[in-house]
Amino acid sequence: MARWPMRQPVAFLIVAALVWFALYQTLLPGSEALVAALPVDRQSHLGSALQFFFYDTPKVLLLLTGVVFVMGMVNSYFTPERTRALLAGRSEGVANVMAALLGIVTPFCSCSAVPLFIGFVQAGVPLGVTFSFLISAPMVNEVALTLLFGMFGWKVALLYLGLGLSVAIVAGWVIGRLKMEAHLEGWVRDMPRTSARFEDSGATLADRVQAGFAAVREIVGKVWPYILAGIAIGALIHGYVPESFMASFMGKDAWWSVPLAVLMGVPMYTNAAGVIPIVQALLAKGAALGTVLAFMMSVIALSLPEMIILRKVLKLRLIATFVAVVASGILLVGFVFNALL
């Protein structure tokens, strides 16, 4: 017998939204009550760190669960086959914009990089367009935007959306202009081309709800350790790191802070869920917005594990070009925002 969410998906979605909203309203008073119940001074370093952890952990998990569920329903429309079909045959420029936009609503991460790359090449998607997608998908995804909106509000989330899309579009276009197809591994270049076709599966709303549950199990089940680790680090920074230290290390006056932030971000093995709580604590302690955005974008878009995975299909010169172009865009973002804000 089908479960209630599958039998009455509309009623389930309404009830779930109401319960989610009610829980969200209890987060701040609940975190303060937890700290008050402990034998610690709320104004102490430990009290401040604990309140940060008790508030941000359920907040991030609740936000993430809600948005991942909704995006799981949306993502059921954007399978790899449909994505390839939408991009194949498009001219560069327009296709770069489309690829970056599709990256926002598709649930692909670095672990999917190789099969996606191969599929795009086989479907005749230009190399630069493929890179626009591969940059946008991990960097400007629902997890990053949700956490930024929940922690900093819609202005910062919208700012990051614009920056991430700009880097993905321009970097992909530049790589396309460089005509580096010869630097694909030989076995990738020699693969037979396939037509990019898509047939609608005719999924119902109940099927979409089921896809939402599957996305929560897959994404939230995978990233929750990074969330806890990121929030724990953020809590320590929030409670114990002096503002003067962080301002001198990552503030506007330190010109070298932006390139240093990018260099620090590349080898980190984490994702948006793990790095954004750290970003929140850094900003609260006086770090400059441009420096922090550069750090976050480098962690998400230029992770060392993704480079290792892509080495299976790309020669070193193409990987180095990809890293250089994207890093240049991130550096520009950091310097411009530190200068303007």
PDB file of N, CA and C in Angstrom, residues 20 24 59-71 104 139-154 156-158 160-161 219-220 227 272-273 276-277 296:
ATOM      1  N   TRP A  20       7.481  22.613   8.804  1.00  0.00           N
ATOM      2  CA  TRP A  20       8.831  23.155   8.604  1.00  0.00           C
ATOM      3  C   TRP A  20       8.899  24.593   9.126  1.00  0.00           C
ATOM      4  N   TYR A  24      11.138  26.119  12.293  1.00  0.00           N
ATOM      5  CA  TYR A  24      12.123  27.171  12.041  1.00  0.00           C
ATOM      6  C   TYR A  24      11.983  28.317  13.044  1.00  0.00           C
ATOM      7  N   LYS A  59      19.400  24.947  12.235  1.00  0.00           N
ATOM      8  CA  LYS A  59      18.985  25.894  11.203  1.00  0.00           C
ATOM      9  C   LYS A  59      19.481  25.457   9.830  1.00  0.00           C
ATOM     10  N   VAL A  60      20.764  25.121   9.738  1.00  0.00           N
ATOM     11  CA  VAL A  60      21.329  24.706   8.461  1.00  0.00           C
ATOM     12  C   VAL A  60      20.693  23.400   7.987  1.00  0.00           C
ATOM     13  N   LEU A  61      20.546  22.437   8.903  1.00  0.00           N
ATOM     14  CA  LEU A  61      19.960  21.155   8.506  1.00  0.00           C
ATOM     15  C   LEU A  61      18.508  21.316   8.077  1.00  0.00           C
ATOM     16  N   LEU A  62      17.770  22.183   8.756  1.00  0.00           N
ATOM     17  CA  LEU A  62      16.369  22.394   8.397  1.00  0.00           C
ATOM     18  C   LEU A  62      16.259  23.095   7.041  1.00  0.00           C
ATOM     19  N   LEU A  63      17.054  24.152   6.851  1.00  0.00           N
ATOM     20  CA  LEU A  63      17.065  24.837   5.568  1.00  0.00           C
ATOM     21  C   LEU A  63      17.466  23.890   4.445  1.00  0.00           C
ATOM     22  N   LEU A  64      18.518  23.138   4.692  1.00  0.00           N
ATOM     23  CA  LEU A  64      19.033  22.232   3.668  1.00  0.00           C
ATOM     24  C   LEU A  64      18.019  21.159   3.310  1.00  0.00           C
ATOM     25  N   THR A  65      17.379  20.573   4.324  1.00  0.00           N
ATOM     26  CA  THR A  65      16.395  19.525   4.060  1.00  0.00           C
ATOM     27  C   THR A  65      15.235  20.065   3.234  1.00  0.00           C
ATOM     28  N   GLY A  66      14.730  21.246   3.612  1.00  0.00           N
ATOM     29  CA  GLY A  66      13.607  21.819   2.885  1.00  0.00           C
ATOM     30  C   GLY A  66      13.934  22.143   1.443  1.00  0.00           C
ATOM     31  N   VAL A  67      15.066  22.807   1.225  1.00  0.00           N
ATOM     32  CA  VAL A  67      15.397  23.222  -0.134  1.00  0.00           C
ATOM     33  C   VAL A  67      15.835  22.033  -0.984  1.00  0.00           C
ATOM     34  N   VAL A  68      16.583  21.102  -0.417  1.00  0.00           N
ATOM     35  CA  VAL A  68      16.994  19.922  -1.178  1.00  0.00           C
ATOM     36  C   VAL A  68      15.774  19.096  -1.592  1.00  0.00           C
ATOM     37  N   PHE A  69      14.769  19.020  -0.710  1.00  0.00           N
ATOM     38  CA  PHE A  69      13.545  18.303  -1.068  1.00  0.00           C
ATOM     39  C   PHE A  69      12.861  18.964  -2.263  1.00  0.00           C
ATOM     40  N   VAL A  70      12.698  20.291  -2.194  1.00  0.00           N
ATOM     41  CA  VAL A  70      12.062  21.014  -3.299  1.00  0.00           C
ATOM     42  C   VAL A  70      12.891  20.891  -4.573  1.00  0.00           C
ATOM     43  N   MET A  71      14.215  21.071  -4.435  1.00  0.00           N
ATOM     44  CA  MET A  71      15.066  20.974  -5.611  1.00  0.00           C
ATOM     45  C   MET A  71      15.128  19.552  -6.155  1.00  0.00           C
ATOM     46  N   ILE A 104      22.759  25.449 -11.874  1.00  0.00           N
ATOM     47  CA  ILE A 104      22.120  25.791 -10.608  1.00  0.00           C
ATOM     48  C   ILE A 104      21.083  24.744 -10.214  1.00  0.00           C
ATOM     49  N   MET A 139      29.449  25.086  -7.733  1.00  0.00           N
ATOM     50  CA  MET A 139      29.653  26.360  -7.045  1.00  0.00           C
ATOM     51  C   MET A 139      28.343  27.103  -6.785  1.00  0.00           C
ATOM     52  N   VAL A 140      27.454  27.136  -7.762  1.00  0.00           N
ATOM     53  CA  VAL A 140      26.208  27.897  -7.624  1.00  0.00           C
ATOM     54  C   VAL A 140      25.054  26.894  -7.528  1.00  0.00           C
ATOM     55  N   ASN A 141      25.021  26.136  -6.470  1.00  0.00           N
ATOM     56  CA  ASN A 141      23.987  25.107  -6.342  1.00  0.00           C
ATOM     57  C   ASN A 141      22.994  25.468  -5.251  1.00  0.00           C
ATOM     58  N   GLU A 142      21.978  24.636  -5.122  1.00  0.00           N
ATOM     59  CA  GLU A 142      20.924  24.941  -4.154  1.00  0.00           C
ATOM     60  C   GLU A 142      21.436  24.935  -2.714  1.00  0.00           C
ATOM     61  N   VAL A 143      22.449  24.119  -2.436  1.00  0.00           N
ATOM     62  CA  VAL A 143      23.002  24.071  -1.079  1.00  0.00           C
ATOM     63  C   VAL A 143      23.662  25.408  -0.737  1.00  0.00           C
ATOM     64  N   ALA A 144      24.531  25.898  -1.635  1.00  0.00           N
ATOM     65  CA  ALA A 144      25.224  27.165  -1.385  1.00  0.00           C
ATOM     66  C   ALA A 144      24.236  28.314  -1.241  1.00  0.00           C
ATOM     67  N   LEU A 145      23.283  28.401  -2.170  1.00  0.00           N
ATOM     68  CA  LEU A 145      22.343  29.517  -2.145  1.00  0.00           C
ATOM     69  C   LEU A 145      21.434  29.463  -0.921  1.00  0.00           C
ATOM     70  N   THR A 146      21.012  28.259  -0.539  1.00  0.00           N
ATOM     71  CA  THR A 146      20.149  28.121   0.635  1.00  0.00           C
ATOM     72  C   THR A 146      20.854  28.566   1.905  1.00  0.00           C
ATOM     73  N   LEU A 147      22.084  28.091   2.091  1.00  0.00           N
ATOM     74  CA  LEU A 147      22.814  28.439   3.307  1.00  0.00           C
ATOM     75  C   LEU A 147      23.156  29.927   3.346  1.00  0.00           C
ATOM     76  N   LEU A 148      23.517  30.483   2.198  1.00  0.00           N
ATOM     77  CA  LEU A 148      23.805  31.916   2.163  1.00  0.00           C
ATOM     78  C   LEU A 148      22.557  32.734   2.481  1.00  0.00           C
ATOM     79  N   PHE A 149      21.414  32.345   1.927  1.00  0.00           N
ATOM     80  CA  PHE A 149      20.167  33.049   2.208  1.00  0.00           C
ATOM     81  C   PHE A 149      19.812  32.947   3.692  1.00  0.00           C
ATOM     82  N   GLY A 150      19.963  31.747   4.261  1.00  0.00           N
ATOM     83  CA  GLY A 150      19.602  31.551   5.661  1.00  0.00           C
ATOM     84  C   GLY A 150      20.503  32.287   6.621  1.00  0.00           C
ATOM     85  N   MET A 151      21.781  32.436   6.275  1.00  0.00           N
ATOM     86  CA  MET A 151      22.734  33.045   7.198  1.00  0.00           C
ATOM     87  C   MET A 151      22.958  34.538   6.951  1.00  0.00           C
ATOM     88  N   PHE A 152      22.847  34.980   5.697  1.00  0.00           N
ATOM     89  CA  PHE A 152      23.191  36.367   5.379  1.00  0.00           C
ATOM     90  C   PHE A 152      22.064  37.152   4.719  1.00  0.00           C
ATOM     91  N   GLY A 153      20.975  36.488   4.333  1.00  0.00           N
ATOM     92  CA  GLY A 153      19.879  37.199   3.684  1.00  0.00           C
ATOM     93  C   GLY A 153      19.949  37.128   2.169  1.00  0.00           C
ATOM     94  N   TRP A 154      18.905  37.639   1.532  1.00  0.00           N
ATOM     95  CA  TRP A 154      18.773  37.471   0.081  1.00  0.00           C
ATOM     96  C   TRP A 154      19.786  38.309  -0.694  1.00  0.00           C
ATOM     97  N   VAL A 156      23.054  38.951  -0.075  1.00  0.00           N
ATOM     98  CA  VAL A 156      24.325  38.236  -0.226  1.00  0.00           C
ATOM     99  C   VAL A 156      24.139  37.002  -1.100  1.00  0.00           C
ATOM    100  N   ALA A 157      23.010  36.296  -0.931  1.00  0.00           N
ATOM    101  CA  ALA A 157      22.746  35.119  -1.766  1.00  0.00           C
ATOM    102  C   ALA A 157      22.653  35.513  -3.232  1.00  0.00           C
ATOM    103  N   LEU A 158      21.966  36.625  -3.516  1.00  0.00           N
ATOM    104  CA  LEU A 158      21.835  37.091  -4.900  1.00  0.00           C
ATOM    105  C   LEU A 158      23.177  37.553  -5.447  1.00  0.00           C
ATOM    106  N   TYR A 160      26.129  36.398  -4.550  1.00  0.00           N
ATOM    107  CA  TYR A 160      26.909  35.198  -4.847  1.00  0.00           C
ATOM    108  C   TYR A 160      26.415  34.526  -6.125  1.00  0.00           C
ATOM    109  N   LEU A 161      25.097  34.508  -6.326  1.00  0.00           N
ATOM    110  CA  LEU A 161      24.531  33.927  -7.541  1.00  0.00           C
ATOM    111  C   LEU A 161      25.075  34.639  -8.773  1.00  0.00           C
ATOM    112  N   ILE A 219      21.680  13.731  -0.613  1.00  0.00           N
ATOM    113  CA  ILE A 219      22.496  14.932  -0.397  1.00  0.00           C
ATOM    114  C   ILE A 219      22.694  15.222   1.086  1.00  0.00           C
ATOM    115  N   VAL A 220      21.595  15.304   1.835  1.00  0.00           N
ATOM    116  CA  VAL A 220      21.726  15.598   3.268  1.00  0.00           C
ATOM    117  C   VAL A 220      22.454  14.458   3.974  1.00  0.00           C
ATOM    118  N   ILE A 227      28.673  19.590   7.451  1.00  0.00           N
ATOM    119  CA  ILE A 227      27.932  20.656   8.121  1.00  0.00           C
ATOM    120  C   ILE A 227      28.348  20.757   9.578  1.00  0.00           C
ATOM    121  N   ALA A 272      29.908  23.401  -0.102  1.00  0.00           N
ATOM    122  CA  ALA A 272      29.213  24.586   0.407  1.00  0.00           C
ATOM    123  C   ALA A 272      28.695  24.381   1.820  1.00  0.00           C
ATOM    124  N   ALA A 273      28.175  23.192   2.092  1.00  0.00           N
ATOM    125  CA  ALA A 273      27.603  22.929   3.414  1.00  0.00           C
ATOM    126  C   ALA A 273      28.645  23.037   4.513  1.00  0.00           C
ATOM    127  N   ILE A 276      30.346  27.304   4.373  1.00  0.00           N
ATOM    128  CA  ILE A 276      29.561  28.515   4.614  1.00  0.00           C
ATOM    129  C   ILE A 276      29.441  28.856   6.100  1.00  0.00           C
ATOM    130  N   PRO A 277      29.263  27.883   7.019  1.00  0.00           N
ATOM    131  CA  PRO A 277      29.295  28.269   8.446  1.00  0.00           C
ATOM    132  C   PRO A 277      30.624  28.907   8.864  1.00  0.00           C
ATOM    133  N   MET A 296      35.572  31.078  -0.333  1.00  0.00           N
ATOM    134  CA  MET A 296      34.470  30.151  -0.504  1.00  0.00           C
ATOM    135  C   MET A 296      34.382  29.631  -1.929  1.00  0.00           C
TER     136      MET A 296
END
